[in-house]
Coordinates of C-alpha atoms and ligand atoms in Angstrom, one line a residue:
X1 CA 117.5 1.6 92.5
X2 CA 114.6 -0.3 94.1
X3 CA 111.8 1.8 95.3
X4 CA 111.4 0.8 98.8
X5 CA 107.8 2.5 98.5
X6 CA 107.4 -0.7 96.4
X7 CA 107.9 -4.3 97.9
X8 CA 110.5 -6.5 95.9
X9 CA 109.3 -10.1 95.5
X10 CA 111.5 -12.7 92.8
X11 CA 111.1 -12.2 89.0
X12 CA 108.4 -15.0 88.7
X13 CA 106.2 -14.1 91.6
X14 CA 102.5 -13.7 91.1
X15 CA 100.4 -11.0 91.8
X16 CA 96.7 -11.7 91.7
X17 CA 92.6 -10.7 93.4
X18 CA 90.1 -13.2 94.3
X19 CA 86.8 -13.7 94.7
X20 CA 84.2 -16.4 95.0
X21 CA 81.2 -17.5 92.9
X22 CA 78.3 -16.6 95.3
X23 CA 79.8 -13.2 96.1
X24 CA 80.2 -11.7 92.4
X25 CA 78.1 -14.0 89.9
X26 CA 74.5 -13.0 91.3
X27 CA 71.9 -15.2 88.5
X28 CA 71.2 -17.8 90.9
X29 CA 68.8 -19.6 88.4
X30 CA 70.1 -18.7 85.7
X31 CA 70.8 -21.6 82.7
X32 CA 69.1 -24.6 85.2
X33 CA 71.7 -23.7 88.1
X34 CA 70.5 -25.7 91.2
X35 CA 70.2 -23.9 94.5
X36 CA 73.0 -24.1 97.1
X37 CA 72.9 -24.1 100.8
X38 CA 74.0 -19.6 100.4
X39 CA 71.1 -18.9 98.4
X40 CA 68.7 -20.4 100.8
X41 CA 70.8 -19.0 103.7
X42 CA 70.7 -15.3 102.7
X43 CA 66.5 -15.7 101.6
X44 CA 65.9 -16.7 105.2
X45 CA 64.8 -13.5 107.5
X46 CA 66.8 -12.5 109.5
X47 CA 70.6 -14.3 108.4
X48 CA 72.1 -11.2 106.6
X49 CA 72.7 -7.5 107.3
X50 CA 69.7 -5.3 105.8
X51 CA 68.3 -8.5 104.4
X52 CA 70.2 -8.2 101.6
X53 CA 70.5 -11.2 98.6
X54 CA 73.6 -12.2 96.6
X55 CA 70.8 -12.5 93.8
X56 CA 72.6 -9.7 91.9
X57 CA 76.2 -9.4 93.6
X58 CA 78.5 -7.9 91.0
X59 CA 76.3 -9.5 88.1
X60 CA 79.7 -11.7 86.9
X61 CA 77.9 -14.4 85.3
X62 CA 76.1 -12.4 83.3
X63 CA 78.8 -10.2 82.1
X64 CA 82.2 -11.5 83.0
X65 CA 84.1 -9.7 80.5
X66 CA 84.7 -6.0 82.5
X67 CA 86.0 -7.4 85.1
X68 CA 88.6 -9.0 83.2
X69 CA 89.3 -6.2 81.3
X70 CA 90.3 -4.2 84.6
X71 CA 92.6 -7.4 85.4
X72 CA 94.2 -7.1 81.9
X73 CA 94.6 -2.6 82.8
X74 CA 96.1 -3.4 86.0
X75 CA 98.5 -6.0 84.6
X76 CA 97.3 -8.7 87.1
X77 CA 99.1 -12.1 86.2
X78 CA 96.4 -14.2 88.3
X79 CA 92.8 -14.9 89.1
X80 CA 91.7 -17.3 91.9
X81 CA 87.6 -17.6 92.0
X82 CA 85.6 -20.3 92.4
X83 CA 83.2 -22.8 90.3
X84 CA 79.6 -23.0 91.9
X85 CA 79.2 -26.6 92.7
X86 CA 75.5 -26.7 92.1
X87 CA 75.7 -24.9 88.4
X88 CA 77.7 -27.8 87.5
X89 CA 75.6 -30.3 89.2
X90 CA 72.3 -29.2 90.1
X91 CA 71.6 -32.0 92.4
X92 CA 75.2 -32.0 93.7
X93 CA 76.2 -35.4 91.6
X94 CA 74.7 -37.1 89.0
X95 CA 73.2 -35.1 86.0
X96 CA 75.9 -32.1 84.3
X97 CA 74.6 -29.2 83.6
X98 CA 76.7 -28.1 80.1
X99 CA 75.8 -25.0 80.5
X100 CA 77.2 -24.2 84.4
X101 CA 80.6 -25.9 83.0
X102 CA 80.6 -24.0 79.5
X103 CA 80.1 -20.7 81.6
X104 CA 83.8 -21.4 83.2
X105 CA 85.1 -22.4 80.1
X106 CA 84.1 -19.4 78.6
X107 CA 86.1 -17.2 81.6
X108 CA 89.1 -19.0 81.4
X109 CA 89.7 -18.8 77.9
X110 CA 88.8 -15.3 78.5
X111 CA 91.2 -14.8 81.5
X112 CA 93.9 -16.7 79.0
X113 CA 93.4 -14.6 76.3
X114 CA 94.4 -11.5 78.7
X115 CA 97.1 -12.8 80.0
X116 CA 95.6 -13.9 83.5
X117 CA 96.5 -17.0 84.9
X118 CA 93.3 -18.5 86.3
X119 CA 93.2 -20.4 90.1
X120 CA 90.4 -22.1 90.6
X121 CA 88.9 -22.9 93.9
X122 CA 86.1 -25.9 93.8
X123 CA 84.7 -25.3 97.0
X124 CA 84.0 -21.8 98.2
X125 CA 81.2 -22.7 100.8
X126 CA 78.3 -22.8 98.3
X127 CA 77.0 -26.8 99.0
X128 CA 74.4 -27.6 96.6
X129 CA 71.4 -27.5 98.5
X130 CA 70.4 -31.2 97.4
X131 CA 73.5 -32.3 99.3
X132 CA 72.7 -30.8 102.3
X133 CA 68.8 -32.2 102.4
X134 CA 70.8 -35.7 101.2
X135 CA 73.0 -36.1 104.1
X136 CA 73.8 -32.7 105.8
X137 CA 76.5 -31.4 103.3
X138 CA 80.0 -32.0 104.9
X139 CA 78.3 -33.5 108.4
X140 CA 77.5 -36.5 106.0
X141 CA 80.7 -38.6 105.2
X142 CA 78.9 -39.5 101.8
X143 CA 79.5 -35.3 100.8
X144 CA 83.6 -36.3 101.2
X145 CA 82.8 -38.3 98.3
X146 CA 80.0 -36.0 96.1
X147 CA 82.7 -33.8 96.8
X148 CA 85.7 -35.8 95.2
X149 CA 83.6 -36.8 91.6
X150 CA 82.3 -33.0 91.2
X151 CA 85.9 -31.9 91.7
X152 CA 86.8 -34.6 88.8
X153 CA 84.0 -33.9 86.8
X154 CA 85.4 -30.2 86.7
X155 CA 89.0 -31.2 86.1
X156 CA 88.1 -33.1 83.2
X157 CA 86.8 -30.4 81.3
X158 CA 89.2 -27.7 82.4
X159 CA 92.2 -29.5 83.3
X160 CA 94.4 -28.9 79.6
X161 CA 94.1 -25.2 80.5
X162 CA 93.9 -24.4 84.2
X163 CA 97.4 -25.1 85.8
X164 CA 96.1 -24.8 89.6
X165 CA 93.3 -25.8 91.6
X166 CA 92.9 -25.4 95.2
X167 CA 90.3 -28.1 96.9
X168 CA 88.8 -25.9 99.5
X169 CA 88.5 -22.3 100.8
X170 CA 88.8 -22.1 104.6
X171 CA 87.3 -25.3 106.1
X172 CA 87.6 -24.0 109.6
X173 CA 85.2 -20.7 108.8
X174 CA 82.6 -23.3 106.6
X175 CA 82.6 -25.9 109.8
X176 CA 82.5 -23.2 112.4
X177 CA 80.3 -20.3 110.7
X178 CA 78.3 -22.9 109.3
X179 CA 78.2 -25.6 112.5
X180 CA 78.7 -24.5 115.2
X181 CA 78.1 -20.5 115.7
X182 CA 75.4 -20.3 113.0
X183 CA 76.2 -17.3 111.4
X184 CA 76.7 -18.4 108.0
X185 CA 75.1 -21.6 105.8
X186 CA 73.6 -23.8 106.6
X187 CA 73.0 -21.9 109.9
X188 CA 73.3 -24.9 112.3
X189 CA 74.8 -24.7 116.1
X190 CA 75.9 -27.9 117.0
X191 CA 79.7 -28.6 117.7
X192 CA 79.2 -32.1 117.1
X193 CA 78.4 -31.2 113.5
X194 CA 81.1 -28.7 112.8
X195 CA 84.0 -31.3 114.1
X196 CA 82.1 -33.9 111.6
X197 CA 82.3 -31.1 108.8
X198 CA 85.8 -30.2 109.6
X199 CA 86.8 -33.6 109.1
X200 CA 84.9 -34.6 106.4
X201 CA 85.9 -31.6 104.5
X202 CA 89.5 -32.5 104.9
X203 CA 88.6 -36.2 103.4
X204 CA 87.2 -34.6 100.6
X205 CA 90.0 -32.8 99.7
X206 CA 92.1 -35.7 99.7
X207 CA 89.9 -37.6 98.1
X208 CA 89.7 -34.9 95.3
X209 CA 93.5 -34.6 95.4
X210 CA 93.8 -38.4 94.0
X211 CA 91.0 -37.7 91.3
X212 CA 92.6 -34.1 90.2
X213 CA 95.6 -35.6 89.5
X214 CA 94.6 -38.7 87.5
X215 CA 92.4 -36.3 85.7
X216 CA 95.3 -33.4 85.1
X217 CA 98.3 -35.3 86.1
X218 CA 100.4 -31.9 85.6
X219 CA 97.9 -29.5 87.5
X220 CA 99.2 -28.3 90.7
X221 CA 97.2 -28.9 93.9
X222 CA 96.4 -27.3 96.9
X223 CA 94.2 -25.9 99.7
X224 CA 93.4 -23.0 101.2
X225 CA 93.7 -22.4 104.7
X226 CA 92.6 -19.1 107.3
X227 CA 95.5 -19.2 109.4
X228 CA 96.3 -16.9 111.7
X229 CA 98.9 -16.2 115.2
X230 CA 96.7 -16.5 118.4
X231 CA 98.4 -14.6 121.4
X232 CA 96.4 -15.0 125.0
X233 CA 94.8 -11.6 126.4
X234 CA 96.9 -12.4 129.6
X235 CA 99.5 -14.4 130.7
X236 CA 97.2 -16.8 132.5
X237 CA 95.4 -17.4 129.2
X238 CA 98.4 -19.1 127.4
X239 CA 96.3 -22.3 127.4
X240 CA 93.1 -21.2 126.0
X241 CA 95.4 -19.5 123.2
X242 CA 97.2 -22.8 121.9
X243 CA 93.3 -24.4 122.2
X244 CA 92.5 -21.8 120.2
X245 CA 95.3 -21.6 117.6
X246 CA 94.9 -25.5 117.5
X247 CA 91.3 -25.1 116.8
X248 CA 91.3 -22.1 113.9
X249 CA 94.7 -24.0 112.6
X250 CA 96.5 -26.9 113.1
X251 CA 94.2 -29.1 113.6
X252 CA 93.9 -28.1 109.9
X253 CA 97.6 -28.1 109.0
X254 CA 98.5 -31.3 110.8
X255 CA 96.0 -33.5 109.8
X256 CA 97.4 -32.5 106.2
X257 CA 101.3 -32.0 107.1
X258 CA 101.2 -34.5 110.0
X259 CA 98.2 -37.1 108.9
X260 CA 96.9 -36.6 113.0
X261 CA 94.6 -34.5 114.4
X262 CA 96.6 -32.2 117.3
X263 CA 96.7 -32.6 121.1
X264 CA 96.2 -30.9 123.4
X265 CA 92.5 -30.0 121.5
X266 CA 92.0 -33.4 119.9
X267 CA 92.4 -35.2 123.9
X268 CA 89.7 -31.5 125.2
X269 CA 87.3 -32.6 122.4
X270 CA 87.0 -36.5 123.0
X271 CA 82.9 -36.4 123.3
X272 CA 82.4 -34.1 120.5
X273 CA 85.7 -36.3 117.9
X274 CA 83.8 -36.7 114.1
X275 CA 84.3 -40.6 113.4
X276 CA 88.0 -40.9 111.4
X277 CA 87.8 -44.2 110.0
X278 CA 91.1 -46.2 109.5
X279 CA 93.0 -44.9 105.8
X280 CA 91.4 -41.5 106.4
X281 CA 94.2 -39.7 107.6
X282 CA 96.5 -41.0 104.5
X283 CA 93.7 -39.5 102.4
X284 CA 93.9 -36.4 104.0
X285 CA 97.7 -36.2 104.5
X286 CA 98.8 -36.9 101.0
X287 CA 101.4 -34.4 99.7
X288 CA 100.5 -31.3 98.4
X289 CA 101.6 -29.0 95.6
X290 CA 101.2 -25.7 97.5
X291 CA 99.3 -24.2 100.6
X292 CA 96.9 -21.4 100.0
X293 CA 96.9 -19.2 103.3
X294 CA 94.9 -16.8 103.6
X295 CA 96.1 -13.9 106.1
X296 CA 94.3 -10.6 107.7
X297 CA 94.9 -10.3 110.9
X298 CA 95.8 -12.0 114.1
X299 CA 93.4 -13.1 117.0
X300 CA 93.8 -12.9 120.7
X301 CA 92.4 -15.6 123.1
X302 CA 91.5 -16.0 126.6
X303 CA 89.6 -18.7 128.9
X304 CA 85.5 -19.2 128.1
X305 CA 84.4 -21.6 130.5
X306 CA 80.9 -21.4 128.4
X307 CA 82.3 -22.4 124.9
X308 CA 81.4 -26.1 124.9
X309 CA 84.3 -28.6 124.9
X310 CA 87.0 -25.6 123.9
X311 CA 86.7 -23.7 127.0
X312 CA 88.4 -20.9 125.4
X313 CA 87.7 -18.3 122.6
X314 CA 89.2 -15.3 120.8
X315 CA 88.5 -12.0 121.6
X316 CA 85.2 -10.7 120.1
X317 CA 85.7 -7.5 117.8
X318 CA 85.1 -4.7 119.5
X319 CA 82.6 -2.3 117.5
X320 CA 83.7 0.6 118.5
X321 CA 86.5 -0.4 117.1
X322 CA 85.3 -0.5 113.7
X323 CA 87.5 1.7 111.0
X324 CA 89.2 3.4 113.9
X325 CA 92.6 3.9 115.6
X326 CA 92.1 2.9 119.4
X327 CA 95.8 2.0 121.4
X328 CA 97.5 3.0 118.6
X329 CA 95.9 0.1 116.7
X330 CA 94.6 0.8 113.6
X331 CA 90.9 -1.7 113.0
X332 CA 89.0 -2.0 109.4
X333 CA 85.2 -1.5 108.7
X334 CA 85.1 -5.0 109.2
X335 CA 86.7 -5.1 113.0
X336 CA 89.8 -6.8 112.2
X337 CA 92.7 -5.1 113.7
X338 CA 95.4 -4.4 110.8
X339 CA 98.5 -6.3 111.6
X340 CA 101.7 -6.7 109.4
X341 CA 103.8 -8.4 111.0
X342 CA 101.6 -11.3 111.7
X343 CA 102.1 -12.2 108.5
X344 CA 105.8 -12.5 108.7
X345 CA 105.3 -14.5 111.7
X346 CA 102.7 -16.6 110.4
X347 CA 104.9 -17.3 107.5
X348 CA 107.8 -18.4 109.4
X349 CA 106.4 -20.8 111.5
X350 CA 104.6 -22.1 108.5
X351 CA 108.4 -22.6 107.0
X352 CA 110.1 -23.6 110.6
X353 CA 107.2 -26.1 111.6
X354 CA 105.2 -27.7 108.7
X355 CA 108.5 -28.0 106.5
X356 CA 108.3 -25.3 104.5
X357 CA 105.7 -26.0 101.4
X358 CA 105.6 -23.7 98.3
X359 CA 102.8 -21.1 99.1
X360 CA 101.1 -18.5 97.8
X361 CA 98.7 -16.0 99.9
X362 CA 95.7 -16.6 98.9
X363 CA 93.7 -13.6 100.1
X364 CA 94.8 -10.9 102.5
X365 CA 93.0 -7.3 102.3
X366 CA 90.6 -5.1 104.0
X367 CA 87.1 -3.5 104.0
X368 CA 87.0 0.5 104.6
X369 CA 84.2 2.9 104.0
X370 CA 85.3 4.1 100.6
X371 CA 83.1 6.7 98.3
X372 CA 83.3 7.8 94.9
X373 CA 84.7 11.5 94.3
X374 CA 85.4 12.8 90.8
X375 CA 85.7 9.6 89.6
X376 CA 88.6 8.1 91.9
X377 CA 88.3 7.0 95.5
X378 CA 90.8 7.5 97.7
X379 CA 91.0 4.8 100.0
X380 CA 95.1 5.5 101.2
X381 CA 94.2 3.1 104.0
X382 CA 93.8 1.0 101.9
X383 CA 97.0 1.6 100.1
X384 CA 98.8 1.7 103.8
X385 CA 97.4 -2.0 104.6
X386 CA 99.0 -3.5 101.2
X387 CA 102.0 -2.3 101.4
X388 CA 102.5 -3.1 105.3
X389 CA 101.7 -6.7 104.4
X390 CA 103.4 -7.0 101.1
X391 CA 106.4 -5.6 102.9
X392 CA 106.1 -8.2 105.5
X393 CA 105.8 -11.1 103.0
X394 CA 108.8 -9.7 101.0
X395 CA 110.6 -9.9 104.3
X396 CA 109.5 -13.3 104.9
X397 CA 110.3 -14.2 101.3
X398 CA 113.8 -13.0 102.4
X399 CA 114.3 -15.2 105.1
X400 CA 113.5 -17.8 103.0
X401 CA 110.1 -18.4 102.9
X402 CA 108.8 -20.4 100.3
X403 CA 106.2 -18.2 99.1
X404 CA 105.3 -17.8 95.1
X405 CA 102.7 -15.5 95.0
X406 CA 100.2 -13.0 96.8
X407 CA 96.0 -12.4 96.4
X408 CA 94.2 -9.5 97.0
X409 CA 90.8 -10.0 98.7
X410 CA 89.3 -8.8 96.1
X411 CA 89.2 -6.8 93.1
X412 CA 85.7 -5.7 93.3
X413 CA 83.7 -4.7 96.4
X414 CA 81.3 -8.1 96.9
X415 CA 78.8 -9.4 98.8
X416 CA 80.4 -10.4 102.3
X417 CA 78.2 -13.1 103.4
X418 CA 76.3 -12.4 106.4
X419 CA 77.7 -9.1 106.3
X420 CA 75.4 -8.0 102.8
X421 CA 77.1 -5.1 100.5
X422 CA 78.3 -3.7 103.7
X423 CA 81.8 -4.0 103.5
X424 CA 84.2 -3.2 100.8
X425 CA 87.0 -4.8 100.4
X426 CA 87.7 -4.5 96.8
X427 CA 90.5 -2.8 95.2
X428 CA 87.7 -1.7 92.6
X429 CA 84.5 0.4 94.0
X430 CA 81.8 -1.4 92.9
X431 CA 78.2 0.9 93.1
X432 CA 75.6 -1.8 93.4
X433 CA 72.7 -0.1 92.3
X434 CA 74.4 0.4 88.9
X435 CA 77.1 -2.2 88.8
X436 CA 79.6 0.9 87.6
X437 CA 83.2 -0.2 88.5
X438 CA 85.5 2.6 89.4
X439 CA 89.6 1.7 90.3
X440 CA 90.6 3.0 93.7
X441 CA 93.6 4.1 94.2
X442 CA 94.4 1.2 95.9
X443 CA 93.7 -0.5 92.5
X444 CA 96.4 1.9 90.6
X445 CA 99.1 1.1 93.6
X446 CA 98.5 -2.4 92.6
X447 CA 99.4 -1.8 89.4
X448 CA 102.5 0.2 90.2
X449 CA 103.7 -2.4 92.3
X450 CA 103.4 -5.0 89.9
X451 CA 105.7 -3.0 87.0
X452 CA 107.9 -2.1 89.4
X453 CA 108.7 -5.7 90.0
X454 CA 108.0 -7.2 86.3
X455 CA 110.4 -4.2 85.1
X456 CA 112.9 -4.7 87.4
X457 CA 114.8 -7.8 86.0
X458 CA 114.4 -6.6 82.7
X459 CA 115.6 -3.6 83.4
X460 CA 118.9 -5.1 85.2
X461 CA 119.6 -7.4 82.2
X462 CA 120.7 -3.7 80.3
Ligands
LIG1 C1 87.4 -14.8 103.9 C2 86.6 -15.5 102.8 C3 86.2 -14.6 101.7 C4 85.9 -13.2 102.1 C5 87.0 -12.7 103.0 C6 86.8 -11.2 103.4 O1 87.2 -15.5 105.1 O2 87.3 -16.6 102.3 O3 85.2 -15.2 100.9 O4 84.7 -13.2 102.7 O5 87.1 -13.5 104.1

């Protein structure tokens, strides 16, 4: 009898955590790593929560092994993290550094070894900093193509055993953060940048999706993508919110689905338009393998005569809202409301409107205030999150959804950007003073919910 305490996904579905290099590998100089635009970020007074540095983070690259060691305990199939651009290349392009590559050799034969499949995402925000002093990072067309011989340059020596590679984690968050609000690398505020990173991002993936292949002709290929439903805060706001949507996502998923960049936003933004150059669109739009998405929660939006050229902007996260149940809606540490059934949503209209690509979810989770007791931590709403948005992708998967697997954010508590140590979202405690891992209960539901489904068809076939 299925355990309905225990989403059901297909035999071959893949359960997996992520993370990314500059939130869990700390060593920043470590074996002639060259900075990137993070590490100058979060050393700048002022950009991060309590002044914290990612200068230890979960000390990963010097010590990989434990880590995968939980992953093996908690019968994980999958790892997605990301390969730090500038420990490969220093300077962005030219000169290797053997060593940078020879550390991610070393992890995936480990993760192989365990039985972990490893996803690897090439860019995770982390622009080498000699990039961005070179011609701005993505604001520079030239980065599209930095971009496009570091992603080869990686294939080649990782490509026999490393089945899928995504191009880039969240473009819109790198170009916006990063561009136009500030809050992240490289810190700028200046929408005429962040529509020239968006786009430039998007060439480099394409242009990385050509080299990837000739370099690993069998790899599978995607991109990761924040995507989220945006409902207006009143009915007079229905404009601002398909602005909005079109800004966080399609103007993401049709220039890759649709090769064109979507109206009504594309007409609203005419003075601030990156320069798209003829071909670049049939760069951008060349079939992919899968779509990463990447799912929390969904966003409301309303009119903002003040946000230039957009005139509209979603709803900013209430603090008091923080970890707290306030109209019957429940919000993390982080502010994000928790909401299922977005998901389901989300997933369908990925499936009814951009033709239904194979997918995988490549992070969805949540930050609480969790502390150690006795040795266990038990973070149950934690535990309630996962399985009200596993359930909704299982019911998505139902109706026919083309979705293959499903990534925790994260599987140790990390450093979240401007946000320091201060939220944990991992489904292992991680106490950064010592680096001692402990496995939440959230960690051992995991686990559960993974033999429950790999047992299941063996079971039947008795
Ligand atoms: C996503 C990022 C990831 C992490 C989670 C919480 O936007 O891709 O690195 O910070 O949010």
């Amino acid at each position: 009898m299925p355990d309905s305490s225990y989403p059901q996904f297909p035999p071959d579905f893949v359960f997996g955590t992520a993370t990314a290099a500059f939130q869990v590998e700390g060593s920043p100089h470590a074996d002639g790593k060259g900075p990137s635009i993070w590490d100058v970020f979060t050393h700048t007074p002022g950009k991060v929560r309590g002044g914290q540095t990612a200068d230890a983070a979960c000390n990963t690259y010097a010590d990989p092994l434990p880590d995968l060691d939980l992953m093996k305990a908690l019968g994980l199939n999958a790892y997605r993290f990301s390969v730090a651009w500038s420990r490969v290349l220093p300077e962005g392009r030219g000169q290797v550094n053997p060593k940078g590559l020879d550390y991610y050799r070393r992890l995936v034969d480990a993760l192989l070894e365990r039985g972990v499949a490893p996803f690897i995402t090439l860019f995770h925000w982390d622009m080498p900093q000699a990039v961005q002093e070179l011609c701005g990072g993505f604001v520079g067309r030239d980065a599209a193509y930095y971009f496009a011989d570091y992603a080869e340059t990686v294939v080649r020596a990782l490509g026999d055993r490393v089945g899928h590679w995504i191009t880039l984690n969240e473009p819109f968050e790198h170009a916006v953060f990063g561009h136009f609000l500030g809050t992240h690398a490289p810190g700028r505020r200046n929408p005429w940048a962040c529509f020239r990173a968006v786009h430039h991002q998007l060439l480099g993936h394409g242009l990385a999706l050509d080299r990837i292949r000739s370099a690993a002709p069998q790899a599978q290929v995607g991109l990761t993508l924040s995507l989220t439903p945006i409902l207006p805060v009143s009915p007079g706001d229905a404009r601002a919110a398909r602005i909005a949507e079109q800004f966080f996502c399609d103007l993401y998923l049709d220039g890759i689905f649709k090769g064109r960049y979507p109206d009504p936003l594309w007409r609203q933004i005419r003075l601030a338009r990156p320069p798209v150059k003829p071909g670049d669109m049939d760069i951008i739009s060349r079939p992919l393998d899968f779509l990463g998405v990447n799912y929390y929660s969904r966003e409301f939006a309303r009119a903002a005569w003040y946000v230039p050229f957009l005139g509209a902007w979603v709803d900013e996260v209430e603090t008091g809202g923080r970890e707290k149940v306030i109209n019957g809606r429940q919000y993390t540490a982080s502010g994000r409301e928790v909401h299922a059934p977005g998901m389901y949503t989300l997933l369908m209209r990925l499936k009814n409107e951009y033709g239904n690509p194979p997918m995988y979810i490549t992070e969805n989770g949540a930050a609480f205030t969790d502390t150690v007791e006795d040795g266990r931590v038990h973070d149950d709403l934690r535990v309630a999150f996962l399985k009200s948005y596993l359930d909704e992708a299982a019911h998505a998967v139902a109706d026919g959804v083309n979705l293959k697997g499903y990534f925790i954010w994260s599987l140790i508590d990390n450093f979240e950007w401007s946000q320091g140590y201060s939220q944990r979202f991992g489904l292992v405690h991680v106490d950064h003073a010592t680096q001692v891992r402990t496995i939440k209960d959230s960690g051992y539901w995991v686990k559960e919910l993974i033999a429950r489904n790999q047992a299941a068809p063996a079971a039947a076939a008795f």
